[in-house]
């Protein structure tokens, strides 16, 4: 415990000595912040004197183990909080998602964890592998954390990632499908302050972590893609500085609400979700084509036996292409420009 408070090396201890955290533990820091560790990689902080309207903030990273820059940002923040150099205004839960995948420098060990939320971890063959068990544990951690929020408090969840491929729009966020709820302009302003100026509005239920918190708990939740995948220690952290500063402001100020014009935001909606049905599924663009590359109407984007997938309108752009997914999984999304509705708040 002393080592944890002196050095703040929670992630490193979680990865190298997970047995330290095999049973839950809590303690207080000198500044009164109450710390709870419920499992390796799962740590929450409650400041002694939060403001009247509390923000319950979840910052998750490493749901894909090789997406290192957000892991380094969260690791630094946890270290600063534990060692007393960052004082919180609001309760914050940090989740380091897939520790075994981090150790092998891979996206996942057996299964893409960001398809295992909202109960998918227990569907089909059940909660049979470590990634399914972990997805359930992460859901439980979020539920327990939000349980302490009153009706006047607000819930947030930023699930931080980096993309496999380069992107025409380096930083972008996926806004989960809100059903009857309205999009939040102040959240888009916050993301803009993070350096995220491209927003993808999802229009269907899914099994991602951010959709879980959004739909299950009514949180302002986003999948935030902060740049490109690089190994630990090889990130140019200056490219993530804006995001780091914005997250620090969010957790440490009573009411951080950046007043930023949304005029320069690029907002897209999903037009096609293309799943792989056959082994011979092929993408019809180069491997290094960046996310958000757009095409003219009629361009063939992908094909497989018995099917051709074409751009249905001019300016239709590709996101998250991956021909190597399992049969039945999503191999490509296409998106088209859109705008917020007048009724969005
Ligand atoms: Zn990811």
Short mmCIF file of C-alpha atoms and ligand atoms in Angstrom, two decimals:
data_model
loop_
_atom_site.label_atom_id
_atom_site.label_comp_id
_atom_site.label_asym_id
_atom_site.label_seq_id
_atom_site.Cartn_x
_atom_site.Cartn_y
_atom_site.Cartn_z
CA UNK A 1 0.00 0.00 0.00
CA UNK A 2 2.80 2.37 0.95
CA UNK A 3 4.42 1.74 -2.41
CA UNK A 4 1.17 2.50 -4.17
CA UNK A 5 0.80 5.86 -2.39
CA UNK A 6 4.48 6.82 -2.68
CA UNK A 7 4.96 5.86 -6.31
CA UNK A 8 1.42 5.81 -7.65
CA UNK A 9 2.35 2.83 -9.83
CA UNK A 10 -1.09 1.26 -9.87
CA UNK A 11 -1.02 0.05 -13.47
CA UNK A 12 2.46 -1.43 -13.17
CA UNK A 13 1.53 -3.29 -9.95
CA UNK A 14 -1.73 -4.45 -11.55
CA UNK A 15 0.23 -5.95 -14.43
CA UNK A 16 3.19 -7.41 -12.54
CA UNK A 17 1.68 -8.32 -9.15
CA UNK A 18 -2.08 -8.67 -9.73
CA UNK A 19 -2.40 -10.82 -6.59
CA UNK A 20 -1.91 -7.62 -4.54
CA UNK A 21 -5.40 -6.62 -5.63
CA UNK A 22 -7.13 -10.00 -5.54
CA UNK A 23 -9.38 -8.79 -2.73
CA UNK A 24 -10.85 -5.27 -2.59
CA UNK A 25 -9.02 -2.62 -0.60
CA UNK A 26 -9.64 1.02 0.29
CA UNK A 27 -7.66 3.76 1.96
CA UNK A 28 -7.54 7.56 2.18
CA UNK A 29 -4.88 9.86 0.80
CA UNK A 30 -3.46 12.76 2.88
CA UNK A 31 -5.81 15.17 1.07
CA UNK A 32 -8.84 13.11 2.14
CA UNK A 33 -9.49 11.48 -1.23
CA UNK A 34 -10.96 8.03 -0.68
CA UNK A 35 -9.41 5.35 -2.88
CA UNK A 36 -10.97 1.97 -3.69
CA UNK A 37 -9.31 -0.82 -5.65
CA UNK A 38 -11.69 -3.65 -6.46
CA UNK A 39 -9.48 -5.63 -8.86
CA UNK A 40 -6.26 -5.25 -10.83
CA UNK A 41 -6.69 -2.29 -13.17
CA UNK A 42 -9.88 -1.02 -11.49
CA UNK A 43 -9.47 1.98 -9.17
CA UNK A 44 -11.85 4.72 -8.07
CA UNK A 45 -11.33 8.00 -6.26
CA UNK A 46 -13.84 10.04 -4.23
CA UNK A 47 -12.69 13.52 -3.20
CA UNK A 48 -13.48 14.60 0.37
CA UNK A 49 -15.45 17.74 -0.54
CA UNK A 50 -17.02 17.45 -4.00
CA UNK A 51 -19.25 20.26 -5.34
CA UNK A 52 -23.03 20.10 -4.92
CA UNK A 53 -23.59 18.81 -8.43
CA UNK A 54 -21.15 15.99 -8.79
CA UNK A 55 -19.83 14.54 -12.01
CA UNK A 56 -19.30 10.79 -11.86
CA UNK A 57 -16.55 10.36 -14.43
CA UNK A 58 -15.42 7.01 -15.85
CA UNK A 59 -12.19 7.01 -17.87
CA UNK A 60 -11.47 3.65 -19.46
CA UNK A 61 -8.52 2.65 -21.60
CA UNK A 62 -6.85 -0.51 -22.86
CA UNK A 63 -10.09 -2.29 -23.71
CA UNK A 64 -7.84 -3.02 -26.69
CA UNK A 65 -4.50 -3.93 -25.13
CA UNK A 66 -2.20 -2.43 -27.76
CA UNK A 67 -3.81 1.04 -27.77
CA UNK A 68 -1.15 2.48 -25.56
CA UNK A 69 -1.41 6.29 -25.65
CA UNK A 70 -4.68 6.45 -23.67
CA UNK A 71 -3.28 3.86 -21.24
CA UNK A 72 -0.28 6.12 -20.66
CA UNK A 73 -2.52 9.16 -20.15
CA UNK A 74 -4.69 7.34 -17.57
CA UNK A 75 -1.65 5.76 -15.88
CA UNK A 76 -0.16 9.26 -15.46
CA UNK A 77 -3.38 10.70 -14.08
CA UNK A 78 -3.77 7.86 -11.55
CA UNK A 79 -0.16 8.32 -10.52
CA UNK A 80 -0.66 12.06 -10.02
CA UNK A 81 -3.80 11.51 -7.96
CA UNK A 82 -2.21 8.82 -5.76
CA UNK A 83 0.90 10.91 -5.13
CA UNK A 84 -1.16 14.01 -4.35
CA UNK A 85 -0.10 16.20 -7.28
CA UNK A 86 -3.57 16.15 -8.91
CA UNK A 87 -6.49 17.06 -6.67
CA UNK A 88 -9.93 15.94 -7.79
CA UNK A 89 -13.20 17.82 -7.65
CA UNK A 90 -15.31 14.88 -8.74
CA UNK A 91 -15.44 11.12 -8.25
CA UNK A 92 -13.47 9.32 -10.94
CA UNK A 93 -13.27 5.64 -11.87
CA UNK A 94 -10.29 4.53 -13.93
CA UNK A 95 -10.52 1.23 -15.80
CA UNK A 96 -7.50 -0.38 -17.44
CA UNK A 97 -9.37 -2.83 -19.61
CA UNK A 98 -7.40 -5.76 -20.97
CA UNK A 99 -4.24 -6.28 -18.89
CA UNK A 100 -3.17 -9.63 -20.47
CA UNK A 101 -3.49 -8.13 -23.96
CA UNK A 102 -1.28 -5.21 -22.86
CA UNK A 103 1.37 -7.72 -21.77
CA UNK A 104 1.52 -9.31 -25.22
CA UNK A 105 1.08 -6.02 -27.08
CA UNK A 106 -2.03 -7.20 -28.87
CA UNK A 107 -5.53 -5.85 -29.41
CA UNK A 108 -6.95 -8.87 -27.55
CA UNK A 109 -6.03 -12.40 -26.45
CA UNK A 110 -9.05 -14.44 -27.55
CA UNK A 111 -11.86 -12.06 -28.36
CA UNK A 112 -12.42 -8.38 -29.16
CA UNK A 113 -13.57 -7.08 -25.78
CA UNK A 114 -15.36 -4.07 -27.26
CA UNK A 115 -18.03 -6.42 -28.65
CA UNK A 116 -18.73 -8.03 -25.27
CA UNK A 117 -20.72 -5.43 -23.34
CA UNK A 118 -24.42 -5.02 -22.57
CA UNK A 119 -24.54 -8.67 -21.61
CA UNK A 120 -22.83 -10.06 -24.73
CA UNK A 121 -20.16 -11.47 -22.39
CA UNK A 122 -22.68 -14.04 -21.16
CA UNK A 123 -24.50 -14.72 -24.44
CA UNK A 124 -23.85 -17.69 -26.73
CA UNK A 125 -21.42 -20.09 -25.11
CA UNK A 126 -21.48 -17.96 -21.93
CA UNK A 127 -18.84 -16.19 -19.86
CA UNK A 128 -16.20 -18.71 -20.94
CA UNK A 129 -12.95 -16.79 -21.45
CA UNK A 130 -10.96 -14.14 -19.62
CA UNK A 131 -12.11 -11.35 -21.90
CA UNK A 132 -15.77 -12.16 -21.31
CA UNK A 133 -15.19 -12.31 -17.55
CA UNK A 134 -13.33 -9.02 -17.66
CA UNK A 135 -16.05 -7.29 -19.70
CA UNK A 136 -18.55 -8.35 -17.04
CA UNK A 137 -16.25 -7.14 -14.25
CA UNK A 138 -15.87 -3.76 -16.00
CA UNK A 139 -19.65 -3.43 -16.34
CA UNK A 140 -20.06 -4.24 -12.66
CA UNK A 141 -17.42 -1.66 -11.72
CA UNK A 142 -19.26 1.01 -13.72
CA UNK A 143 -22.62 0.05 -12.16
CA UNK A 144 -21.24 0.13 -8.62
CA UNK A 145 -19.56 3.47 -9.24
CA UNK A 146 -22.69 5.10 -10.67
CA UNK A 147 -24.80 3.65 -7.83
CA UNK A 148 -23.51 6.46 -5.60
CA UNK A 149 -24.78 9.18 -7.96
CA UNK A 150 -27.91 11.08 -6.98
CA UNK A 151 -30.49 12.43 -9.43
CA UNK A 152 -28.74 15.81 -9.43
CA UNK A 153 -25.40 14.32 -10.37
CA UNK A 154 -24.31 13.66 -13.95
CA UNK A 155 -22.61 10.55 -15.30
CA UNK A 156 -19.84 10.52 -17.89
CA UNK A 157 -17.84 7.77 -19.56
CA UNK A 158 -15.04 8.31 -22.04
CA UNK A 159 -13.76 4.99 -23.40
CA UNK A 160 -10.37 5.88 -24.85
CA UNK A 161 -8.87 4.15 -27.86
CA UNK A 162 -6.46 4.60 -30.72
CA UNK A 163 -7.28 3.35 -34.20
CA UNK A 164 -5.47 0.58 -36.08
CA UNK A 165 -5.11 2.69 -39.21
CA UNK A 166 -4.32 6.31 -39.90
CA UNK A 167 -7.28 8.63 -40.20
CA UNK A 168 -7.97 11.63 -42.38
CA UNK A 169 -9.47 12.99 -39.19
CA UNK A 170 -6.85 11.97 -36.63
CA UNK A 171 -9.08 12.17 -33.58
CA UNK A 172 -12.71 11.19 -33.68
CA UNK A 173 -15.44 10.04 -31.35
CA UNK A 174 -18.31 7.62 -31.76
CA UNK A 175 -21.50 8.90 -30.15
CA UNK A 176 -23.49 5.78 -29.20
CA UNK A 177 -27.10 5.46 -30.32
CA UNK A 178 -29.21 7.42 -27.83
CA UNK A 179 -32.66 6.00 -28.61
CA UNK A 180 -35.04 8.78 -27.48
CA UNK A 181 -32.35 10.92 -25.77
CA UNK A 182 -30.90 14.04 -27.40
CA UNK A 183 -27.33 14.68 -28.46
CA UNK A 184 -25.46 17.03 -26.15
CA UNK A 185 -23.82 20.09 -27.67
CA UNK A 186 -21.84 20.74 -24.48
CA UNK A 187 -20.38 17.23 -24.74
CA UNK A 188 -19.34 17.89 -28.32
CA UNK A 189 -17.69 21.11 -27.10
CA UNK A 190 -15.82 19.10 -24.47
CA UNK A 191 -14.65 16.60 -27.09
CA UNK A 192 -13.59 19.52 -29.28
CA UNK A 193 -11.49 20.76 -26.35
CA UNK A 194 -9.87 17.30 -26.34
CA UNK A 195 -8.86 17.90 -29.97
CA UNK A 196 -11.65 15.72 -31.32
CA UNK A 197 -13.35 17.51 -34.18
CA UNK A 198 -14.98 14.57 -35.97
CA UNK A 199 -18.07 12.95 -34.48
CA UNK A 200 -19.72 9.80 -35.69
CA UNK A 201 -23.37 9.44 -34.67
CA UNK A 202 -24.26 5.79 -34.27
CA UNK A 203 -27.83 4.87 -35.13
CA UNK A 204 -28.17 1.40 -33.71
CA UNK A 205 -27.74 -0.52 -30.48
CA UNK A 206 -24.38 -2.25 -30.14
CA UNK A 207 -22.20 -4.15 -27.69
CA UNK A 208 -19.48 -1.53 -27.16
CA UNK A 209 -18.50 -0.31 -23.70
CA UNK A 210 -19.64 3.27 -24.33
CA UNK A 211 -23.07 2.14 -25.54
CA UNK A 212 -23.42 0.13 -22.33
CA UNK A 213 -22.86 3.16 -20.08
CA UNK A 214 -24.96 5.39 -22.29
CA UNK A 215 -27.91 3.06 -22.61
CA UNK A 216 -27.81 1.24 -19.29
CA UNK A 217 -26.93 4.20 -17.06
CA UNK A 218 -27.94 7.30 -19.03
CA UNK A 219 -24.34 8.51 -19.02
CA UNK A 220 -22.82 10.93 -21.49
CA UNK A 221 -20.64 8.25 -23.04
CA UNK A 222 -18.33 8.10 -26.06
CA UNK A 223 -15.79 5.87 -27.74
CA UNK A 224 -12.95 8.33 -28.28
CA UNK A 225 -10.27 7.53 -30.86
CA UNK A 226 -7.26 9.67 -30.04
CA UNK A 227 -4.81 8.74 -32.81
CA UNK A 228 -2.98 5.74 -34.16
CA UNK A 229 -1.84 2.55 -32.41
CA UNK A 230 1.82 2.61 -31.31
CA UNK A 231 3.78 0.38 -28.87
CA UNK A 232 4.27 1.58 -25.27
CA UNK A 233 6.79 4.42 -25.06
CA UNK A 234 6.65 5.18 -28.78
CA UNK A 235 3.80 7.65 -28.73
CA UNK A 236 4.45 11.29 -29.52
CA UNK A 237 2.66 12.45 -26.38
CA UNK A 238 2.48 16.04 -27.64
CA UNK A 239 -0.25 14.82 -29.99
CA UNK A 240 -2.33 13.82 -26.97
CA UNK A 241 -1.61 16.89 -24.83
CA UNK A 242 -4.90 18.66 -25.61
CA UNK A 243 -6.88 15.59 -24.58
CA UNK A 244 -4.80 15.09 -21.44
CA UNK A 245 -5.31 18.72 -20.39
CA UNK A 246 -9.05 18.54 -21.04
CA UNK A 247 -9.44 15.37 -18.95
CA UNK A 248 -7.42 16.91 -16.12
CA UNK A 249 -9.62 20.03 -16.25
CA UNK A 250 -12.75 17.86 -16.25
CA UNK A 251 -11.81 15.93 -13.12
CA UNK A 252 -10.16 18.74 -11.17
CA UNK A 253 -12.38 21.78 -11.80
CA UNK A 254 -15.85 22.13 -10.23
CA UNK A 255 -17.44 22.96 -13.55
CA UNK A 256 -15.30 22.66 -16.64
CA UNK A 257 -17.53 23.56 -19.58
CA UNK A 258 -15.42 24.81 -22.50
CA UNK A 259 -17.26 27.37 -24.59
CA UNK A 260 -16.15 26.35 -28.06
CA UNK A 261 -17.98 26.89 -31.34
CA UNK A 262 -19.14 23.66 -32.95
CA UNK A 263 -19.03 25.19 -36.45
CA UNK A 264 -15.83 23.41 -37.41
CA UNK A 265 -17.00 19.96 -36.28
CA UNK A 266 -17.36 17.28 -38.92
CA UNK A 267 -20.40 15.23 -38.02
CA UNK A 268 -21.20 11.95 -39.72
CA UNK A 269 -23.86 9.32 -39.38
CA UNK A 270 -23.50 5.64 -40.16
CA UNK A 271 -24.91 4.78 -43.57
CA UNK A 272 -23.97 1.11 -43.99
CA UNK A 273 -22.85 -1.57 -41.55
CA UNK A 274 -21.16 -4.20 -43.69
CA UNK A 275 -20.65 -7.59 -42.09
CA UNK A 276 -18.42 -10.33 -43.42
CA UNK A 277 -20.49 -13.35 -44.51
CA UNK A 278 -17.99 -15.29 -46.63
CA UNK A 279 -14.33 -16.25 -46.28
CA UNK A 280 -13.51 -14.44 -49.54
CA UNK A 281 -14.62 -11.02 -48.25
CA UNK A 282 -12.32 -8.43 -49.85
CA UNK A 283 -11.92 -4.70 -49.41
CA UNK A 284 -11.53 -2.80 -52.69
CA UNK A 285 -9.14 -0.15 -51.45
CA UNK A 286 -5.49 -0.21 -50.37
CA UNK A 287 -4.55 -1.53 -46.91
CA UNK A 288 -3.19 1.83 -45.84
CA UNK A 289 -6.31 3.79 -46.82
CA UNK A 290 -7.07 6.12 -43.90
CA UNK A 291 -10.35 6.17 -41.98
CA UNK A 292 -12.79 8.75 -43.38
CA UNK A 293 -11.50 8.47 -46.94
CA UNK A 294 -14.55 9.25 -49.06
CA UNK A 295 -15.76 7.92 -52.39
CA UNK A 296 -18.06 8.80 -55.26
CA UNK A 297 -21.48 7.21 -55.49
CA UNK A 298 -21.30 3.77 -57.11
CA UNK A 299 -17.69 3.02 -56.11
CA UNK A 300 -17.31 -0.64 -55.13
CA UNK A 301 -15.93 -0.64 -51.58
CA UNK A 302 -15.94 -4.36 -50.80
CA UNK A 303 -17.19 -7.65 -52.16
CA UNK A 304 -17.63 -11.31 -51.31
CA UNK A 305 -19.21 -14.26 -53.09
CA UNK A 306 -22.69 -13.19 -54.07
CA UNK A 307 -22.48 -9.60 -52.85
CA UNK A 308 -20.97 -6.24 -53.81
CA UNK A 309 -20.96 -3.29 -51.45
CA UNK A 310 -20.94 0.12 -53.13
CA UNK A 311 -21.00 3.74 -51.99
CA UNK A 312 -24.67 4.73 -52.05
CA UNK A 313 -24.02 8.45 -52.25
CA UNK A 314 -21.25 10.91 -53.10
CA UNK A 315 -18.93 11.61 -50.15
CA UNK A 316 -19.66 8.29 -48.45
CA UNK A 317 -16.58 7.52 -46.33
CA UNK A 318 -15.11 4.34 -44.87
CA UNK A 319 -14.39 3.76 -41.16
CA UNK A 320 -12.88 0.79 -39.27
CA UNK A 321 -12.33 -1.49 -42.30
CA UNK A 322 -11.02 -4.92 -41.29
CA UNK A 323 -11.37 -7.88 -43.65
CA UNK A 324 -9.80 -10.23 -41.08
CA UNK A 325 -12.74 -10.33 -38.67
CA UNK A 326 -14.61 -13.54 -37.94
CA UNK A 327 -17.51 -14.52 -40.20
CA UNK A 328 -20.63 -12.64 -39.11
CA UNK A 329 -18.70 -9.72 -37.61
CA UNK A 330 -18.51 -6.16 -38.88
CA UNK A 331 -15.86 -5.68 -41.53
CA UNK A 332 -16.60 -2.10 -42.57
CA UNK A 333 -18.70 0.91 -41.67
CA UNK A 334 -19.59 3.62 -44.13
CA UNK A 335 -20.54 7.10 -43.00
CA UNK A 336 -22.02 10.20 -44.62
CA UNK A 337 -21.96 13.84 -43.48
CA UNK A 338 -24.88 14.99 -41.34
CA UNK A 339 -25.80 17.78 -38.92
CA UNK A 340 -27.21 17.92 -35.42
CA UNK A 341 -30.95 18.37 -35.13
CA UNK A 342 -32.44 21.63 -33.88
CA UNK A 343 -33.89 19.68 -30.97
CA UNK A 344 -30.49 18.42 -29.82
CA UNK A 345 -29.61 20.09 -26.54
ZN1 LIG B 1 -9.77 0.28 -29.72
#
